[in-house]
Amino acid sequence: MEGFNSLEISKIQELSQHLAFIAGSYILENVSKVNEKMFKDNTDGNKEVVTKIDLDIHKKLLGIISKNYPDHEVLSEEDINSNNINYKKPIWIIDPLDGTTNFSNGLPIFGSSISFVFNYQTEVSALFIPSVEKMGGKCISWSKSNGILVDNRNFLFKENSNISFVPGYLYSNTKLIKKYNKLNFLSEDFRNLGSISYEGAMVILGNGKSLLCNNPKIWDVSALIGIFSEQNKSIYISKTGKNNKKWNKLKSMDEIYKNIDKKSYRIGFDIFFINE
C-alpha cells in the first residue's frame, strides 16, 4: 500500500481537528451535569470508570470516520473487538474521553485524543482540552507537513514552567525519583492531573517541563508520539520493568508500534515526553 500525499494528510488533519472539537464540545456540554459512573473491564482485566458520555462520543466519532474513510480501521478505548490490529494499515486510534474520573466528578481536567496511524507511524494528531482562555476549549493538532497548530494557527513554543507530570506513586518514593531523574527529565515540582492527554497538552504548550508515563496503552500516547516528534521536542523510552533504567531517545515510531501487546494494548515501555 502506497503512502499518503500532503493534500491527503491535510484533509485527514482537518478531519482529526473536527473530530476533536466534536468530542470536546460534547464533553463540555455535559461536564456540569450528573454523569452516572459505570464500570467496565479494561484490557488488563481490571475495572475502570466509564460514563454514557464516553460511549456516546465513541459512537459519534466512529460514525464520522466510517463515513469519510470506510476502509480505515478504528481502535478506540471504548470498543476493543480485535487483538489483530495491523498498524501498517490506515488506522485511527482514539480515546474519546481521557480523564473520565475527573469528568464524572465535575472536574474540567480531561481531554480527547485522536490520531491517525499508517505504516507504524503517527501521521496526524489532535488533542482537545478545556481552556480558561476561550469558550469551547482548545485544539492542538499536528502533522509532519504542517507541524504543530493550536486552534488551526501556527504555534511558537515558549517554555514557562518547571512542572513535571508523573504517576502519583512517585511523589513520595525518593529512590524512584532519583532513578527517573537521572537525565534531568524531571523538575522538582510534581503533579498528577488524572489525564495523560491534558498533561501532555500542558507540556506542549509550555505549561510543563515533562510528562512521564509508565507503560501506557497506545490510545493514551499515540497522538503525543506524533506531536513530540516535532523539532525541539523529544521522546525517551526505557523497557518497562528494568531495575536499572537506561533511557534512549526514540529513533523511530516503529519501536513503539511494533512492540504493542496484543491483549492489553500497552506499549511495553516507560516513556518520557519532554521539551528540550
Short mmCIF file of C-alpha atoms in Angstrom, two decimals:
data_model
loop_
_atom_site.label_atom_id
_atom_site.label_comp_id
_atom_site.label_asym_id
_atom_site.label_seq_id
_atom_site.Cartn_x
_atom_site.Cartn_y
_atom_site.Cartn_z
CA MET A 1 0.00 0.00 0.00
CA GLU A 2 1.37 3.39 -1.00
CA GLY A 3 1.60 6.30 1.41
CA PHE A 4 -0.49 9.46 1.59
CA ASN A 5 0.46 12.68 -0.18
CA SER A 6 0.48 16.07 1.57
CA LEU A 7 -3.00 17.01 0.34
CA GLU A 8 -4.48 13.77 1.68
CA ILE A 9 -2.70 14.25 5.01
CA SER A 10 -4.03 17.83 5.23
CA LYS A 11 -7.58 16.52 4.73
CA ILE A 12 -7.05 13.87 7.40
CA GLN A 13 -5.65 16.51 9.77
CA GLU A 14 -8.67 18.71 9.12
CA LEU A 15 -10.97 15.80 9.93
CA SER A 16 -9.00 15.00 13.10
CA GLN A 17 -9.48 18.58 14.29
CA HIS A 18 -13.19 18.32 13.52
CA LEU A 19 -13.42 15.08 15.49
CA ALA A 20 -11.55 16.59 18.44
CA PHE A 21 -13.92 19.58 18.58
CA ILE A 22 -16.99 17.36 18.32
CA ALA A 23 -15.72 15.25 21.21
CA GLY A 24 -14.63 18.23 23.28
CA SER A 25 -17.81 20.21 22.76
CA TYR A 26 -19.95 17.26 23.81
CA ILE A 27 -17.82 16.72 26.92
CA LEU A 28 -18.10 20.39 27.91
CA GLU A 29 -21.87 20.35 27.40
CA ASN A 30 -22.16 17.56 29.93
CA VAL A 31 -19.43 18.21 32.50
CA SER A 32 -21.70 20.13 34.86
CA LYS A 33 -24.45 17.50 34.70
CA VAL A 34 -24.86 14.39 36.80
CA ASN A 35 -22.94 11.71 34.93
CA GLU A 36 -23.51 8.28 36.37
CA LYS A 37 -20.36 6.25 36.90
CA MET A 38 -20.40 2.78 35.44
CA PHE A 39 -17.60 0.26 35.47
CA LYS A 40 -16.15 -1.83 32.68
CA ASP A 41 -13.42 -4.45 32.40
CA ASN A 42 -10.35 -2.88 30.84
CA THR A 43 -7.79 -4.69 28.71
CA ASP A 44 -5.81 -5.67 31.83
CA GLY A 45 -8.83 -7.36 33.40
CA ASN A 46 -9.33 -4.60 35.98
CA LYS A 47 -12.37 -2.39 36.48
CA GLU A 48 -12.33 1.22 35.39
CA VAL A 49 -14.81 4.08 35.31
CA VAL A 50 -16.85 4.79 32.19
CA THR A 51 -19.85 7.05 31.58
CA LYS A 52 -22.52 7.27 28.92
CA ILE A 53 -20.68 10.31 27.56
CA ASP A 54 -17.58 8.20 26.81
CA LEU A 55 -19.73 5.76 24.87
CA ASP A 56 -21.71 8.49 23.08
CA ILE A 57 -18.53 10.19 21.87
CA HIS A 58 -17.10 6.91 20.68
CA LYS A 59 -20.20 6.27 18.57
CA LYS A 60 -20.16 9.83 17.15
CA LEU A 61 -16.50 9.65 16.13
CA LEU A 62 -16.76 6.12 14.77
CA GLY A 63 -19.71 7.13 12.58
CA ILE A 64 -17.88 10.13 11.10
CA ILE A 65 -14.66 8.22 10.42
CA SER A 66 -16.57 5.33 8.82
CA LYS A 67 -18.47 7.74 6.59
CA ASN A 68 -15.35 9.55 5.39
CA TYR A 69 -12.91 6.63 5.32
CA PRO A 70 -14.84 3.34 5.25
CA ASP A 71 -11.66 1.36 4.51
CA HIS A 72 -9.79 2.65 7.58
CA GLU A 73 -9.70 0.73 10.86
CA VAL A 74 -10.55 2.32 14.22
CA LEU A 75 -9.03 1.39 17.57
CA SER A 76 -10.94 3.03 20.42
CA GLU A 77 -10.57 2.60 24.15
CA GLU A 78 -14.34 2.12 24.28
CA ASP A 79 -14.56 -0.68 21.72
CA ILE A 80 -11.84 -3.33 21.81
CA ASN A 81 -13.12 -6.03 19.48
CA SER A 82 -9.92 -7.35 17.95
CA ASN A 83 -6.43 -8.30 19.06
CA ASN A 84 -5.22 -8.34 15.45
CA ILE A 85 -4.81 -4.63 14.79
CA ASN A 86 -2.45 -4.03 11.87
CA TYR A 87 -0.59 -0.78 12.47
CA LYS A 88 0.85 -0.94 8.98
CA LYS A 89 -2.59 -0.21 7.53
CA PRO A 90 -4.51 3.08 7.93
CA ILE A 91 -5.93 3.19 11.44
CA TRP A 92 -7.50 5.83 13.67
CA ILE A 93 -6.62 5.50 17.35
CA ILE A 94 -8.96 7.40 19.66
CA ASP A 95 -9.51 7.98 23.34
CA PRO A 96 -12.93 9.67 23.35
CA LEU A 97 -12.67 10.97 26.91
CA ASP A 98 -9.33 10.75 28.70
CA GLY A 99 -9.87 11.63 32.34
CA THR A 100 -13.28 10.05 32.88
CA THR A 101 -12.97 10.03 36.68
CA ASN A 102 -12.27 13.78 36.69
CA PHE A 103 -15.16 14.37 34.30
CA SER A 104 -17.62 12.24 36.29
CA ASN A 105 -16.78 14.31 39.37
CA GLY A 106 -17.29 17.61 37.57
CA LEU A 107 -13.59 18.48 37.31
CA PRO A 108 -12.71 20.16 33.98
CA ILE A 109 -9.37 18.38 33.61
CA PHE A 110 -9.73 15.95 30.76
CA GLY A 111 -9.07 15.63 27.08
CA SER A 112 -9.96 13.85 23.90
CA SER A 113 -7.22 12.25 21.82
CA ILE A 114 -7.35 11.49 18.10
CA SER A 115 -4.52 10.10 15.98
CA PHE A 116 -4.14 8.68 12.51
CA VAL A 117 -1.52 5.96 12.11
CA PHE A 118 -0.12 4.40 8.97
CA ASN A 119 2.83 2.06 8.45
CA TYR A 120 3.82 2.11 12.15
CA GLN A 121 3.90 5.91 12.24
CA THR A 122 1.64 8.54 13.78
CA GLU A 123 0.89 10.73 10.78
CA VAL A 124 -1.72 13.06 12.29
CA SER A 125 -2.61 14.03 15.86
CA ALA A 126 -5.33 16.10 17.52
CA LEU A 127 -5.92 16.81 21.21
CA PHE A 128 -8.83 18.70 22.70
CA ILE A 129 -8.62 20.14 26.22
CA PRO A 130 -10.75 22.61 28.19
CA SER A 131 -9.29 26.10 28.24
CA VAL A 132 -9.55 29.07 30.60
CA GLU A 133 -8.61 31.33 27.69
CA LYS A 134 -11.58 30.75 25.42
CA MET A 135 -15.02 29.21 25.38
CA GLY A 136 -15.24 25.86 23.68
CA GLY A 137 -11.78 24.65 24.62
CA LYS A 138 -8.52 24.38 22.73
CA CYS A 139 -7.40 22.05 19.95
CA ILE A 140 -3.77 21.12 19.41
CA SER A 141 -3.14 19.34 16.12
CA TRP A 142 -0.09 18.12 14.24
CA SER A 143 1.07 16.50 11.04
CA LYS A 144 4.52 16.06 9.56
CA SER A 145 3.79 18.53 6.76
CA ASN A 146 2.01 21.22 8.81
CA GLY A 147 3.77 20.99 12.17
CA ILE A 148 2.00 21.93 15.41
CA LEU A 149 -1.15 24.03 15.17
CA VAL A 150 -3.13 25.43 18.08
CA ASP A 151 -6.70 26.23 17.09
CA ASN A 152 -5.50 25.87 13.48
CA ARG A 153 -2.81 28.54 13.84
CA ASN A 154 0.95 28.13 13.81
CA PHE A 155 2.34 27.72 17.29
CA LEU A 156 5.57 29.19 18.67
CA PHE A 157 6.66 27.32 21.79
CA LYS A 158 7.87 29.29 24.80
CA GLU A 159 8.75 27.31 27.90
CA ASN A 160 7.47 28.98 31.05
CA SER A 161 7.05 26.16 33.54
CA ASN A 162 9.16 23.76 35.56
CA ILE A 163 6.39 21.32 36.48
CA SER A 164 6.72 17.62 35.65
CA PHE A 165 3.68 15.38 35.36
CA VAL A 166 4.28 11.94 36.84
CA PRO A 167 2.34 8.90 38.11
CA GLY A 168 1.03 9.51 41.61
CA TYR A 169 3.21 6.96 43.38
CA LEU A 170 6.40 8.87 42.50
CA TYR A 171 5.61 11.73 44.87
CA SER A 172 6.87 10.02 48.00
CA ASN A 173 9.35 7.49 46.60
CA THR A 174 12.73 9.26 46.60
CA LYS A 175 14.58 6.24 45.18
CA LEU A 176 12.32 6.11 42.16
CA ILE A 177 12.57 9.87 41.70
CA LYS A 178 16.35 9.62 41.53
CA LYS A 179 16.12 6.78 39.03
CA TYR A 180 13.79 8.64 36.72
CA ASN A 181 15.61 11.95 37.17
CA LYS A 182 18.96 10.56 36.04
CA LEU A 183 18.91 12.58 32.82
CA ASN A 184 17.24 15.62 34.39
CA PHE A 185 13.92 14.99 32.69
CA LEU A 186 12.04 15.77 35.89
CA SER A 187 11.68 19.06 37.72
CA GLU A 188 11.40 19.20 41.49
CA ASP A 189 7.73 20.14 41.27
CA PHE A 190 5.48 17.16 40.51
CA ARG A 191 1.83 16.98 39.53
CA ASN A 192 -0.63 14.28 38.53
CA LEU A 193 -3.85 15.54 36.96
CA GLY A 194 -5.55 12.28 36.02
CA SER A 195 -5.47 12.74 32.24
CA ILE A 196 -2.44 11.99 30.08
CA SER A 197 -3.96 13.95 27.19
CA TYR A 198 -4.38 17.04 29.36
CA GLU A 199 -0.93 16.71 30.93
CA GLY A 200 0.67 16.18 27.52
CA ALA A 201 -1.07 19.28 26.20
CA MET A 202 0.29 21.27 29.13
CA VAL A 203 3.85 20.24 28.23
CA ILE A 204 3.28 21.02 24.54
CA LEU A 205 2.02 24.50 25.42
CA GLY A 206 4.93 25.20 27.78
CA ASN A 207 2.94 24.80 31.00
CA GLY A 208 5.04 21.81 31.97
CA LYS A 209 8.58 20.55 31.52
CA SER A 210 7.95 16.85 31.02
CA LEU A 211 5.44 14.02 31.17
CA LEU A 212 6.32 10.53 32.39
CA CYS A 213 4.04 7.59 31.60
CA ASN A 214 4.64 4.08 32.91
CA ASN A 215 3.86 1.52 30.21
CA PRO A 216 0.75 3.34 28.96
CA LYS A 217 -1.77 1.98 26.48
CA ILE A 218 -1.38 3.07 22.89
CA TRP A 219 -4.50 5.27 22.83
CA ASP A 220 -3.06 7.24 25.77
CA VAL A 221 0.06 8.29 23.86
CA SER A 222 -0.42 7.76 20.11
CA ALA A 223 -1.22 11.42 19.45
CA LEU A 224 1.62 12.61 21.71
CA ILE A 225 4.11 10.38 19.89
CA GLY A 226 3.41 12.35 16.74
CA ILE A 227 3.46 15.79 18.31
CA PHE A 228 6.66 15.16 20.27
CA SER A 229 8.47 14.07 17.12
CA GLU A 230 8.40 17.76 16.19
CA GLN A 231 11.51 19.95 16.38
CA ASN A 232 12.70 20.88 19.92
CA LYS A 233 10.62 18.09 21.44
CA SER A 234 11.85 14.66 22.40
CA ILE A 235 10.67 11.21 23.39
CA TYR A 236 12.76 8.91 25.57
CA ILE A 237 11.88 5.28 26.26
CA SER A 238 13.03 2.59 28.67
CA LYS A 239 11.92 -1.01 28.70
CA THR A 240 9.25 -1.46 31.37
CA GLY A 241 10.30 -3.45 34.42
CA LYS A 242 14.04 -2.78 34.17
CA ASN A 243 15.56 -2.03 37.58
CA ASN A 244 18.49 -0.11 36.15
CA LYS A 245 16.86 2.49 33.96
CA LYS A 246 18.62 3.23 30.69
CA TRP A 247 16.81 5.88 28.73
CA ASN A 248 17.23 6.01 24.97
CA LYS A 249 15.92 8.67 22.65
CA LEU A 250 13.19 7.27 20.43
CA LYS A 251 14.72 6.82 16.98
CA SER A 252 11.64 5.67 15.14
CA MET A 253 7.99 5.25 15.99
CA ASP A 254 8.36 1.67 14.75
CA GLU A 255 9.93 0.90 18.14
CA ILE A 256 6.57 1.67 19.78
CA TYR A 257 4.07 0.34 17.26
CA LYS A 258 5.86 -2.97 16.69
CA ASN A 259 6.07 -3.64 20.44
CA ILE A 260 2.41 -3.15 21.48
CA ASP A 261 0.98 -6.02 23.48
CA LYS A 262 -1.91 -7.57 21.54
CA LYS A 263 -4.08 -8.16 24.61
CA SER A 264 -3.51 -5.19 26.89
CA TYR A 265 -2.51 -2.65 24.19
CA ARG A 266 0.30 -1.46 26.46
CA ILE A 267 3.38 -0.20 24.63
CA GLY A 268 5.93 -2.10 26.74
CA PHE A 269 7.96 0.99 27.57
CA ASP A 270 8.08 3.70 30.18
CA ILE A 271 8.07 6.89 28.15
CA PHE A 272 9.10 10.50 28.70
CA PHE A 273 7.76 13.40 26.64
CA ILE A 274 9.92 16.49 27.10
CA ASN A 275 10.68 19.90 25.68
CA GLU A 276 14.39 20.29 25.03
#
